[in-house]
PDB file of C-alpha atoms and ligand atoms in Angstrom:
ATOM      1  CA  UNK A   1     148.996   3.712 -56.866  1.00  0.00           C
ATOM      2  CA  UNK A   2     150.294   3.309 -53.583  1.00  0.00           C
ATOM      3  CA  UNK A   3     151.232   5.633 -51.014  1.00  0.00           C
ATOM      4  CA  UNK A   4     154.080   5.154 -49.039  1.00  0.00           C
ATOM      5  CA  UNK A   5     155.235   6.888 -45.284  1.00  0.00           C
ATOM      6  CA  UNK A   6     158.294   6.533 -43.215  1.00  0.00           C
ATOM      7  CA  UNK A   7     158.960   7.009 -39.851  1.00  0.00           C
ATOM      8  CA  UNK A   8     161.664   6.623 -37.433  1.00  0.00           C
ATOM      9  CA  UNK A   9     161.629   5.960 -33.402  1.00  0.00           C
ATOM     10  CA  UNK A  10     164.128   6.523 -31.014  1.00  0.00           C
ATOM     11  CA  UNK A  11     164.241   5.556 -26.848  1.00  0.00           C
ATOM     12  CA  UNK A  12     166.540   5.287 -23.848  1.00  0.00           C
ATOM     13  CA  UNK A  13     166.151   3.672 -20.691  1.00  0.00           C
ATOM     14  CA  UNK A  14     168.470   3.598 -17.783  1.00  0.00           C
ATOM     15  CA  UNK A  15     170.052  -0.325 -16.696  1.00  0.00           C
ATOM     16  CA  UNK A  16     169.405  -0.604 -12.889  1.00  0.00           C
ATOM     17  CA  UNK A  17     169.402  -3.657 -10.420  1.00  0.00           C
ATOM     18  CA  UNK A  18     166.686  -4.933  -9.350  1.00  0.00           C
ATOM     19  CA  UNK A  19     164.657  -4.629 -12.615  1.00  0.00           C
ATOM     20  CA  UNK A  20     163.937  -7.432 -15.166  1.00  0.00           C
ATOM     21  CA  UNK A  21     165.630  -6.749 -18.624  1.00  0.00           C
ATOM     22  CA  UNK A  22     162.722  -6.832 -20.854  1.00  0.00           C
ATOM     23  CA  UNK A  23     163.854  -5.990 -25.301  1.00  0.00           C
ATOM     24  CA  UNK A  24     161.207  -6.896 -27.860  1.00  0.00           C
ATOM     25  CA  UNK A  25     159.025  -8.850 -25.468  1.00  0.00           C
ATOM     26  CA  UNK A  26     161.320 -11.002 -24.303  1.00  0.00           C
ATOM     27  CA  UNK A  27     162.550 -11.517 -21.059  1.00  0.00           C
ATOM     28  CA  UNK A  28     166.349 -11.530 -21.134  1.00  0.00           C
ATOM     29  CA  UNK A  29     168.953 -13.289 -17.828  1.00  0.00           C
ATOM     30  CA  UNK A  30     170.753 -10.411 -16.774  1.00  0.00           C
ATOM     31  CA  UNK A  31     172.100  -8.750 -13.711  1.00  0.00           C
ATOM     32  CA  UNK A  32     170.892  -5.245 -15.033  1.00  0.00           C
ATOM     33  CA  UNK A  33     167.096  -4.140 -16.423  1.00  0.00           C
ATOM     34  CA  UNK A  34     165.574  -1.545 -17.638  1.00  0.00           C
ATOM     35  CA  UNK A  35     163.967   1.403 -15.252  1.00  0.00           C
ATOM     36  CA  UNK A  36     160.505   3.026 -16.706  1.00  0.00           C
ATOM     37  CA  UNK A  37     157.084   3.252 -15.751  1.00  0.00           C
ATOM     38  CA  UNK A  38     156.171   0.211 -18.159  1.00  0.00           C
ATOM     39  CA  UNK A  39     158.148  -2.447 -18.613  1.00  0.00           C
ATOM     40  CA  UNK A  40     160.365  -0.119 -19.955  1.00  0.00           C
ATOM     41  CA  UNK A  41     160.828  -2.311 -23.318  1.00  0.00           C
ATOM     42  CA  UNK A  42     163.204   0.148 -24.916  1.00  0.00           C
ATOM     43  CA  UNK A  43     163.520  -1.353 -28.601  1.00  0.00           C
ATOM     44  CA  UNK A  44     159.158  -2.012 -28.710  1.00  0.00           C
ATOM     45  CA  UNK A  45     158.697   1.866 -27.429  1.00  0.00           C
ATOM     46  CA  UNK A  46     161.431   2.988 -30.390  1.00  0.00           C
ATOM     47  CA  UNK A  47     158.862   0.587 -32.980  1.00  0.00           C
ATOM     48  CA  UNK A  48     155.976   2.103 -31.510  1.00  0.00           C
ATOM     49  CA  UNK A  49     157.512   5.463 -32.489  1.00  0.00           C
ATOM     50  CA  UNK A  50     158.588   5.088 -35.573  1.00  0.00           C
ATOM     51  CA  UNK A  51     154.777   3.915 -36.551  1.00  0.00           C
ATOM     52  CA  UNK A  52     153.090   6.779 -34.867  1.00  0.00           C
ATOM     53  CA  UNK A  53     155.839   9.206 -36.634  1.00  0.00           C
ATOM     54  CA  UNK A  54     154.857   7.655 -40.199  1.00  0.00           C
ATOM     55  CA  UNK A  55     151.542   9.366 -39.694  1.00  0.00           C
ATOM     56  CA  UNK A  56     152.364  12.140 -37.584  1.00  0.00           C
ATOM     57  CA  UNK A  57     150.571  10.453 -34.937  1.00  0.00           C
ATOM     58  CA  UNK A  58     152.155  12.052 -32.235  1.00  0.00           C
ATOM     59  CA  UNK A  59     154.518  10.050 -29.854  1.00  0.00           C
ATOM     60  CA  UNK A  60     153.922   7.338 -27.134  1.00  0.00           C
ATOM     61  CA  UNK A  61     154.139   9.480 -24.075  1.00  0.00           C
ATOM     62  CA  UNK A  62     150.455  10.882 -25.506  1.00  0.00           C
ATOM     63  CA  UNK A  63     148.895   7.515 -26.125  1.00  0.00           C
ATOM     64  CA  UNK A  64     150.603   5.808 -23.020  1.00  0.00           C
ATOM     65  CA  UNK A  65     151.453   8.971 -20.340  1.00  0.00           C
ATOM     66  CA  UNK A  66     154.563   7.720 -17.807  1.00  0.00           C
ATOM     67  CA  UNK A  67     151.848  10.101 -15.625  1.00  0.00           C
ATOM     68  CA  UNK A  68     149.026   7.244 -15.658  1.00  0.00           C
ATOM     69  CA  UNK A  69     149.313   4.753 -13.435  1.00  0.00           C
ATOM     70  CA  UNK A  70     146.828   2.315 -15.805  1.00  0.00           C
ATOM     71  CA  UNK A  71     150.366   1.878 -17.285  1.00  0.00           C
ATOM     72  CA  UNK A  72     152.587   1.101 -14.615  1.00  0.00           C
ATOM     73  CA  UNK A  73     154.770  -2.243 -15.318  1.00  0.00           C
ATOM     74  CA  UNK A  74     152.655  -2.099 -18.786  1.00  0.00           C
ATOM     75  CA  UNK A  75     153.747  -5.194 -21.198  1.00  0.00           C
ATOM     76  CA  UNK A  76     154.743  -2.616 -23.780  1.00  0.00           C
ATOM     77  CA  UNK A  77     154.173  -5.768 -26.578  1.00  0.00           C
ATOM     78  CA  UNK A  78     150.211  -5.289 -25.376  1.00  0.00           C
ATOM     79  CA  UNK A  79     150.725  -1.109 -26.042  1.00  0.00           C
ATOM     80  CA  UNK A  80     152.396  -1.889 -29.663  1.00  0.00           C
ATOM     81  CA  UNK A  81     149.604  -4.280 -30.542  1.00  0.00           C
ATOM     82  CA  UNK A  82     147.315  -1.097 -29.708  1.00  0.00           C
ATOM     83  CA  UNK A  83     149.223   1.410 -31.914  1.00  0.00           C
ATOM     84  CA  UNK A  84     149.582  -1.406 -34.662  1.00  0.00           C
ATOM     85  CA  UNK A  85     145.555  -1.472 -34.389  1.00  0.00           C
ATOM     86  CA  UNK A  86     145.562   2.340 -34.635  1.00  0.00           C
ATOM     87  CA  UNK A  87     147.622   2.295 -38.307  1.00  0.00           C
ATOM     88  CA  UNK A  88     145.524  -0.250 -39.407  1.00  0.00           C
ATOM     89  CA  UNK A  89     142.543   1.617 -38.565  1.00  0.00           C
ATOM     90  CA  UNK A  90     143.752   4.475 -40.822  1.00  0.00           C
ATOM     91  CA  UNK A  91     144.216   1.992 -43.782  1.00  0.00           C
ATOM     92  CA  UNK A  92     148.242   1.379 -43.606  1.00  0.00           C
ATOM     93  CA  UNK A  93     149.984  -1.685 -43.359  1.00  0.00           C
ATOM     94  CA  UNK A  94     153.440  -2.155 -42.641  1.00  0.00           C
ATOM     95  CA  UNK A  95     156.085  -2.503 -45.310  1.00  0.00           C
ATOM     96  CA  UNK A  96     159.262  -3.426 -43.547  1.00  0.00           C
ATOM     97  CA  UNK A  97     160.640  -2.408 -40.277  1.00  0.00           C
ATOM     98  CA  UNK A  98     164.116  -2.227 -39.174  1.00  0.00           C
ATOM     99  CA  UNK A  99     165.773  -1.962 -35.703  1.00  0.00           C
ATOM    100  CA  UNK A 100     168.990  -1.669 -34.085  1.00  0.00           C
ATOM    101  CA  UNK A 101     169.131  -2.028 -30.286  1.00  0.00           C
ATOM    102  CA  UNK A 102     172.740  -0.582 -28.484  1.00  0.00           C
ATOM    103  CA  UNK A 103     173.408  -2.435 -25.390  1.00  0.00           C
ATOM    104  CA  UNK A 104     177.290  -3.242 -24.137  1.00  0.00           C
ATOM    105  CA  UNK A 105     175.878  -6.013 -22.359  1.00  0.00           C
ATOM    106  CA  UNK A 106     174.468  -9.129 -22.126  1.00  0.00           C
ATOM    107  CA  UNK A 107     175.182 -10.112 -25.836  1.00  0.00           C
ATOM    108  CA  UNK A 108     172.061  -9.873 -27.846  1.00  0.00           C
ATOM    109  CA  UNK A 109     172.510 -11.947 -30.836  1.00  0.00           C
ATOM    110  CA  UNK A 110     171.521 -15.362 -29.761  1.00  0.00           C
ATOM    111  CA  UNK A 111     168.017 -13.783 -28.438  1.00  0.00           C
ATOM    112  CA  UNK A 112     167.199 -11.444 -31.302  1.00  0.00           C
ATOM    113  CA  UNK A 113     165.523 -14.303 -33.019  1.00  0.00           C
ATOM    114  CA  UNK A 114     163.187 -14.559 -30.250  1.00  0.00           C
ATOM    115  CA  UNK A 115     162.000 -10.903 -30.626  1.00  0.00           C
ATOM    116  CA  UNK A 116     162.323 -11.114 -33.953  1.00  0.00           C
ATOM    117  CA  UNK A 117     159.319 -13.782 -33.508  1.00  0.00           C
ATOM    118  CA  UNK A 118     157.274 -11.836 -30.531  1.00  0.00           C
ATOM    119  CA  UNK A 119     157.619  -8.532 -32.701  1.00  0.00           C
ATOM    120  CA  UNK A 120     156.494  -9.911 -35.881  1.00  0.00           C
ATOM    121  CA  UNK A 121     153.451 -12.359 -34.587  1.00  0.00           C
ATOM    122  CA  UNK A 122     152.335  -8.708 -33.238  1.00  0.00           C
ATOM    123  CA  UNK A 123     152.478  -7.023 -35.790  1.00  0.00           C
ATOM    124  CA  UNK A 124     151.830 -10.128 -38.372  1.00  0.00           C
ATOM    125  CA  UNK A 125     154.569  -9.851 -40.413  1.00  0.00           C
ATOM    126  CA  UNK A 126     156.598 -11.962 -42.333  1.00  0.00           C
ATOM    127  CA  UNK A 127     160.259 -12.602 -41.679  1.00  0.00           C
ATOM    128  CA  UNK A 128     161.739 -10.691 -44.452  1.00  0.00           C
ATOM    129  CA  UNK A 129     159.768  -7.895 -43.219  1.00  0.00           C
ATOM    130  CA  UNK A 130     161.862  -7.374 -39.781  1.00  0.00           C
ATOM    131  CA  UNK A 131     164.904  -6.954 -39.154  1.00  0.00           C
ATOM    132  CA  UNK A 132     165.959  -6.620 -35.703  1.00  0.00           C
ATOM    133  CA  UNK A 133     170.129  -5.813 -35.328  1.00  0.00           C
ATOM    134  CA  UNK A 134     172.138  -5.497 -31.717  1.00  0.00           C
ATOM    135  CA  UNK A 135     175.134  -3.407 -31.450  1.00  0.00           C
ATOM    136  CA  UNK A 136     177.729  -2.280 -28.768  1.00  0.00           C
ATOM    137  CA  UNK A 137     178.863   1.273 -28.014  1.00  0.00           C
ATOM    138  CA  UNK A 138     182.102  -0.058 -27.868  1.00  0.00           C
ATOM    139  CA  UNK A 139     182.314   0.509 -23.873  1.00  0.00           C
ATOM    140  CA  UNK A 140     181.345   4.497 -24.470  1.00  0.00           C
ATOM    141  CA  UNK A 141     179.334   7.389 -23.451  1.00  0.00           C
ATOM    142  CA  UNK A 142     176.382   6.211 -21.146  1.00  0.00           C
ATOM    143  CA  UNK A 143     175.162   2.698 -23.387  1.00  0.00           C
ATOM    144  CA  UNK A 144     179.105   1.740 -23.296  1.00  0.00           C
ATOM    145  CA  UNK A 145     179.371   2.102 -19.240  1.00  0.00           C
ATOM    146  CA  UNK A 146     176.300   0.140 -19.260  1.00  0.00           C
ATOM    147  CA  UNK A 147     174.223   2.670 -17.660  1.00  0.00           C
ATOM    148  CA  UNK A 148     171.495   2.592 -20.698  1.00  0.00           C
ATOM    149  CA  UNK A 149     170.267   0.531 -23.192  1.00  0.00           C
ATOM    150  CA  UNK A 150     169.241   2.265 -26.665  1.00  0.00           C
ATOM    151  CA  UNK A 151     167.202   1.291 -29.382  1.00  0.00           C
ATOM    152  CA  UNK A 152     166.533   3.044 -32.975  1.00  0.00           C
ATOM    153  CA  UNK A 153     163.894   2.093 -35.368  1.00  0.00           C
ATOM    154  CA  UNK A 154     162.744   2.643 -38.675  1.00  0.00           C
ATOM    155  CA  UNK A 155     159.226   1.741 -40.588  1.00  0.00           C
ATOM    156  CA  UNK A 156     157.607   1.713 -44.099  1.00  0.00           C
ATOM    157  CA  UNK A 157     153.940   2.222 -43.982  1.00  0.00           C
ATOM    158  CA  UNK A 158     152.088   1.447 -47.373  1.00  0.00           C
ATOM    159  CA  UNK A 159     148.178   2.279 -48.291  1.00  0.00           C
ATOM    160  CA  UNK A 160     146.229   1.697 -51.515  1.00  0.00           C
ATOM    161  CA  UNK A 161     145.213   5.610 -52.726  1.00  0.00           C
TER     162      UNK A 161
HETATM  163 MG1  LIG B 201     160.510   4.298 -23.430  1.00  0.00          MG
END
C-alpha cells in the first residue's frame, strides 16, 4: 500500500534593477531581478512550498524567516536541498513535481532545461519526474508590466504504509 500527498506552492517577487535574476538556480542575463531577502528564487521558494504543504509542514517563511539575517542573499537551491532532507526524514519521496513560472520577460524557454537539471540533481529526480513550464501574462496585471515574476508549483509525495 502506498500513501500518497499533494501539495501546491505559490510565490511572487518584485523585478527591480540592480538585482541578479536568479529562477530554479540559475542565473539568468537580464536587465531586471528579483528583490527578496534571499536570492529571491521565486519558482525554488513556490517548490519548497508545495513540499512543505504535502505534509502540512508549515510554509517557508517559518523554516527560513525574511526576519533572519543568517538568510540574507540565501542560495534558495541550498534552502530546498534542506526541506527536501526534511520529507525524506519523514519517510516520503517525491513522485512528480510540476511548475509553471509567469514572467513577460526575458523568454524562459531556452533556460528551463537548465533548471530543469539544477532542480532535479537537488532533489534526485529523474527527468520524467519534473516538469518545469514558463508562461507570459500576456503584458497584464503586475507579471505582464514586468513588475513581478510568479511561479506556481505542484508535488506528489509517496511513502510505503
Ligand atoms: Mg519567496
Amino acid at each position: 500500500m502506498t500513501k500518497i500527498r499533494i501539495g501546491n506552492g505559490y510565490d511572487l517577487h518584485q523585478l527591480v534593477e540592480g538585482r541578479p535574476l536568479i529562477l530554479g538556480g540559475i542565473q539568468i542575463e537580464h536587465s531586471l531581478g528579483l528583490l527578496g531577502h534571499s536570492d529571491a528564487d521565486v519558482l525554488t521558494h513556490a517548490i519548497m512550498d508545495a513540499l512543505l504543504g504535502a505534509l502540512s509542514l508549515g510554509d517557508i517563511g517559518h523554516y527560513f524567516p525574511p526576519t533572519d539575517p543568517q538568510w540574507a542573499g540565501a542560495d534558495s537551491v541550498q534552502l530546498l536541498a534542506q526541506v527536501h532532507e526534511l520529507i525524506r526524514e519523514q519517510g516520503w519521496q517525491i513522485g512528480n513535481l510540476d511548475s509553471v513560472v509567469v514572467a513577460e520577460r526575458p523568454k524562459l524557454k531556452p533556460h528551463l532545461a537548465a533548471m530543469r537539471d539544477r532542480i532535479s540533481g537537488v532533489l534526485g529526480l529523474q527527468a520524467d519526474q519534473i516538469s518545469i513550464k514558463a508562461t507570459t501574462n500576456e503584458q497584464l496585471g503586475p507579471v505582464g508590466r514586468e513588475e513581478a515574476i510568479v511561479a506556481y508549483a505542484v508535488v506528489l509525495l509517496t511513502a510505503d504504509s
